[in-house]
Amino acid sequence: MTYLDTVITQEFTAAELPAAVRAALGKPLRRAATLTQLAVVGALACLPAERRTLPTALLWQTRSGPRAETLALLEEVCNGTAEPMPYDFLATQPAIAAAQLKPFLPGLHSATCLPLADATMANWSLLLSLADHWLNSGRYAQVLCAQLDHADDLASGHWLALSAAPLENSLASLHLSEVTPGEALADASDFPACLDHWLAAESSGHLYLQSAASRKLAVEFARI
C-alpha cells in the first residue's frame, strides 16, 4: 500500500521566489534557474527535516521546462557580445535541479523529469503509478511527484508526497485499480487541486484518477 502524506500548491512572482528560497534555506541559492528554485522550495515544504535523509525519489513533469533559460542562452550565443558563462548553459538542463537540490535533501537517490507536450494534459497517473511500484518494491521510503512551470512573472509548483508506510499526517492511501470509464477524473494539470478539494470536503467514497494509458485503469485514492 502507498500513502499520500502531503498535497501542496505554490505560486510565486519573480520577486517572491528568491525570497521563498531564502526563507527555506536561510540563504540565497545563487545562479539557480527558476525550475531549480521551485524544486528546492517545494521539496523542503513537503518533507520535514527528519525525513530528508530517507531514500527518496523525485518524479516531476513540466510544460514550460527551461524555455526561458534556453532562449536567453540562444540570445547570448547569437547576438551577445561575449561568450555565455558555464552556468548559463547548465540552467538549460532540467537535471541540474536535482543536483542543486541534493545538498538540502541528502536522501535524494534519483530524479526524473518528464516534459509535457500538451498544455491540457498531464502525467500524474504515470508518476503516481511509478511511485506506487517503487514504494511497494521497497526501492525508496518516499517519492515526491511534482509539476513545475514558469511563464512571464508567475512560477508554480504542484506537489504530492508519498510514502511506503503510513505517517501520523497521512491523508489517504492509493493503489492502481480497474474503473468504469467515466468514473475517474481526466489526467490534467489541476489534479492536485481537485485532490485537495476532495480531501477538504471530507466526503466518503473514493477518488479515481484515470490512467492516460488505459481508460479502464485508474489510481484509486481512499481516505484514511
Tab-separated table of C-alpha atoms in Angstrom, residues 15-178:
chain	number	residue	atom	x	y	z
A	15	ALA	CA	10.266	38.771	-6.925
A	16	GLU	CA	8.714	36.351	-4.418
A	17	LEU	CA	10.543	33.176	-5.467
A	18	PRO	CA	14.081	34.179	-4.333
A	19	ALA	CA	12.611	35.323	-1.015
A	20	ALA	CA	10.892	31.940	-0.603
A	21	VAL	CA	14.219	30.196	-1.276
A	22	ARG	CA	15.961	32.316	1.366
A	23	ALA	CA	13.179	31.528	3.848
A	24	ALA	CA	13.540	27.784	3.194
A	25	LEU	CA	17.349	27.653	3.227
A	26	GLY	CA	18.334	30.605	5.371
A	27	LYS	CA	20.436	31.868	2.458
A	28	PRO	CA	20.027	32.640	-1.258
A	29	LEU	CA	20.593	29.987	-3.909
A	30	ARG	CA	22.969	31.703	-6.312
A	31	ARG	CA	22.732	31.261	-10.073
A	32	ALA	CA	19.823	28.844	-9.774
A	33	ALA	CA	17.260	28.608	-12.576
A	34	THR	CA	13.587	29.111	-11.796
A	35	LEU	CA	12.815	25.381	-12.007
A	36	THR	CA	15.619	24.630	-9.569
A	37	GLN	CA	14.318	27.206	-7.098
A	38	LEU	CA	10.820	25.735	-7.398
A	39	ALA	CA	12.199	22.241	-6.795
A	40	VAL	CA	14.073	23.301	-3.670
A	41	VAL	CA	11.219	25.284	-2.125
A	42	GLY	CA	8.605	22.618	-2.880
A	43	ALA	CA	10.619	19.568	-1.821
A	44	LEU	CA	11.591	21.117	1.507
A	45	ALA	CA	7.987	22.172	2.121
A	46	CYS	CA	6.861	18.565	1.556
A	47	LEU	CA	9.449	16.889	3.784
A	48	PRO	CA	10.252	17.841	7.383
A	49	ALA	CA	13.924	17.848	8.356
A	50	GLU	CA	13.790	14.404	9.988
A	51	ARG	CA	12.654	12.761	6.711
A	52	ARG	CA	15.156	14.382	4.358
A	53	THR	CA	17.782	11.662	4.799
A	54	LEU	CA	15.413	8.781	3.918
A	55	PRO	CA	15.787	7.153	0.468
A	56	THR	CA	13.830	9.481	-1.791
A	57	ALA	CA	12.908	9.725	-5.465
A	58	LEU	CA	11.695	12.825	-7.302
A	59	LEU	CA	9.430	12.494	-10.329
A	60	TRP	CA	8.495	15.793	-11.926
A	61	GLN	CA	6.796	16.975	-15.061
A	62	THR	CA	6.819	20.358	-16.757
A	63	ARG	CA	5.082	22.171	-19.599
A	64	SER	CA	7.428	25.136	-19.709
A	65	GLY	CA	10.717	23.379	-18.989
A	66	PRO	CA	13.809	25.599	-19.035
A	67	ARG	CA	12.428	27.522	-22.024
A	68	ALA	CA	13.271	30.987	-20.716
A	69	GLU	CA	16.823	29.935	-19.857
A	70	THR	CA	17.266	28.315	-23.286
A	71	LEU	CA	16.042	31.431	-25.096
A	72	ALA	CA	18.370	33.586	-23.003
A	73	LEU	CA	21.315	31.330	-23.887
A	74	LEU	CA	20.465	31.429	-27.589
A	75	GLU	CA	20.256	35.208	-27.433
A	76	GLU	CA	23.721	35.338	-25.866
A	77	VAL	CA	25.181	32.937	-28.431
A	78	CYS	CA	23.590	34.574	-31.473
A	79	ASN	CA	23.539	38.224	-30.537
A	80	GLY	CA	25.699	38.650	-27.432
A	81	THR	CA	28.972	40.488	-27.294
A	82	ALA	CA	30.644	37.896	-25.027
A	83	GLU	CA	30.765	34.136	-24.614
A	84	PRO	CA	27.999	32.716	-22.375
A	85	MET	CA	29.085	31.546	-18.935
A	86	PRO	CA	29.012	27.823	-17.989
A	87	TYR	CA	26.137	28.339	-15.564
A	88	ASP	CA	24.074	29.865	-18.397
A	89	PHE	CA	24.334	26.535	-20.226
A	90	LEU	CA	23.670	24.495	-17.061
A	91	ALA	CA	20.462	26.432	-16.473
A	92	THR	CA	19.069	24.947	-19.715
A	93	GLN	CA	19.440	21.375	-18.370
A	94	PRO	CA	16.464	20.147	-16.281
A	95	ALA	CA	18.705	17.621	-14.471
A	96	ILE	CA	20.586	20.453	-12.765
A	97	ALA	CA	17.579	20.922	-10.464
A	98	ALA	CA	18.274	17.556	-8.793
A	99	ALA	CA	21.991	18.289	-8.446
A	100	GLN	CA	21.312	21.585	-6.694
A	101	LEU	CA	18.560	20.065	-4.530
A	102	LYS	CA	20.747	17.174	-3.300
A	103	PRO	CA	22.727	19.137	-0.644
A	104	PHE	CA	19.445	20.070	1.066
A	105	LEU	CA	17.791	16.683	0.547
A	106	PRO	CA	20.585	14.168	1.294
A	107	GLY	CA	18.295	11.177	0.822
A	108	LEU	CA	17.575	12.044	-2.822
A	109	HIS	CA	18.672	8.967	-4.784
A	110	SER	CA	17.079	9.617	-8.173
A	111	ALA	CA	15.209	12.312	-10.081
A	112	THR	CA	13.403	12.114	-13.408
A	113	CYS	CA	11.925	14.948	-15.473
A	114	LEU	CA	9.053	14.289	-17.906
A	115	PRO	CA	8.390	17.103	-20.414
A	116	LEU	CA	4.734	17.710	-21.295
A	117	ALA	CA	3.850	18.465	-24.906
A	118	ASP	CA	0.155	19.237	-24.358
A	119	ALA	CA	-0.851	22.076	-22.054
A	120	THR	CA	-4.242	20.465	-21.325
A	121	MET	CA	-2.918	17.057	-20.282
A	122	ALA	CA	-0.536	15.775	-17.622
A	123	ASN	CA	1.226	12.615	-16.489
A	124	TRP	CA	0.073	12.465	-12.860
A	125	SER	CA	-1.231	8.913	-13.331
A	126	LEU	CA	2.149	7.797	-14.698
A	127	LEU	CA	4.075	9.494	-11.889
A	128	LEU	CA	1.811	8.012	-9.230
A	129	SER	CA	1.833	4.538	-10.765
A	130	LEU	CA	5.617	4.514	-10.932
A	131	ALA	CA	5.859	5.855	-7.374
A	132	ASP	CA	3.448	3.174	-6.157
A	133	HIS	CA	5.556	0.440	-7.792
A	134	TRP	CA	8.824	1.766	-6.371
A	135	LEU	CA	7.439	2.161	-2.860
A	136	ASN	CA	5.822	-1.280	-2.782
A	137	SER	CA	9.042	-2.877	-4.025
A	138	GLY	CA	10.999	-1.226	-1.209
A	139	ARG	CA	13.169	0.748	-3.585
A	140	TYR	CA	12.516	4.033	-1.760
A	141	ALA	CA	10.941	5.139	1.503
A	142	GLN	CA	9.232	8.122	-0.115
A	143	VAL	CA	8.586	9.631	-3.533
A	144	LEU	CA	7.850	13.241	-4.447
A	145	CYS	CA	5.681	13.825	-7.526
A	146	ALA	CA	5.524	17.355	-8.884
A	147	GLN	CA	4.654	19.639	-11.768
A	148	LEU	CA	6.878	22.711	-12.070
A	149	ASP	CA	6.263	25.531	-14.547
A	150	HIS	CA	7.011	29.187	-15.037
A	151	ALA	CA	5.858	31.778	-17.539
A	152	ASP	CA	6.016	35.561	-17.614
A	153	ASP	CA	6.009	36.692	-13.976
A	154	LEU	CA	4.492	33.591	-12.350
A	155	ALA	CA	6.136	30.348	-11.251
A	156	SER	CA	4.100	27.447	-9.894
A	157	GLY	CA	4.733	24.108	-8.257
A	158	HIS	CA	2.201	21.363	-7.517
A	159	TRP	CA	3.402	18.586	-5.201
A	160	LEU	CA	2.273	15.210	-3.884
A	161	ALA	CA	4.417	13.462	-1.253
A	162	LEU	CA	4.008	9.683	-0.994
A	163	SER	CA	5.423	7.188	1.494
A	164	ALA	CA	5.674	3.422	1.822
A	165	ALA	CA	4.329	3.383	5.397
A	166	PRO	CA	1.524	5.425	6.960
A	167	LEU	CA	2.575	8.511	8.874
A	168	GLU	CA	0.747	10.433	11.542
A	169	ASN	CA	-0.224	13.045	8.956
A	170	SER	CA	-1.070	10.667	6.077
A	171	LEU	CA	-4.159	11.830	4.199
A	172	ALA	CA	-5.124	8.847	2.039
A	173	SER	CA	-3.988	5.527	0.663
A	174	LEU	CA	-3.693	4.833	-3.055
A	175	HIS	CA	-3.256	1.933	-5.440
A	176	LEU	CA	-3.909	1.010	-9.058
A	177	SER	CA	-7.448	-0.134	-9.729
A	178	GLU	CA	-9.802	-1.035	-12.548
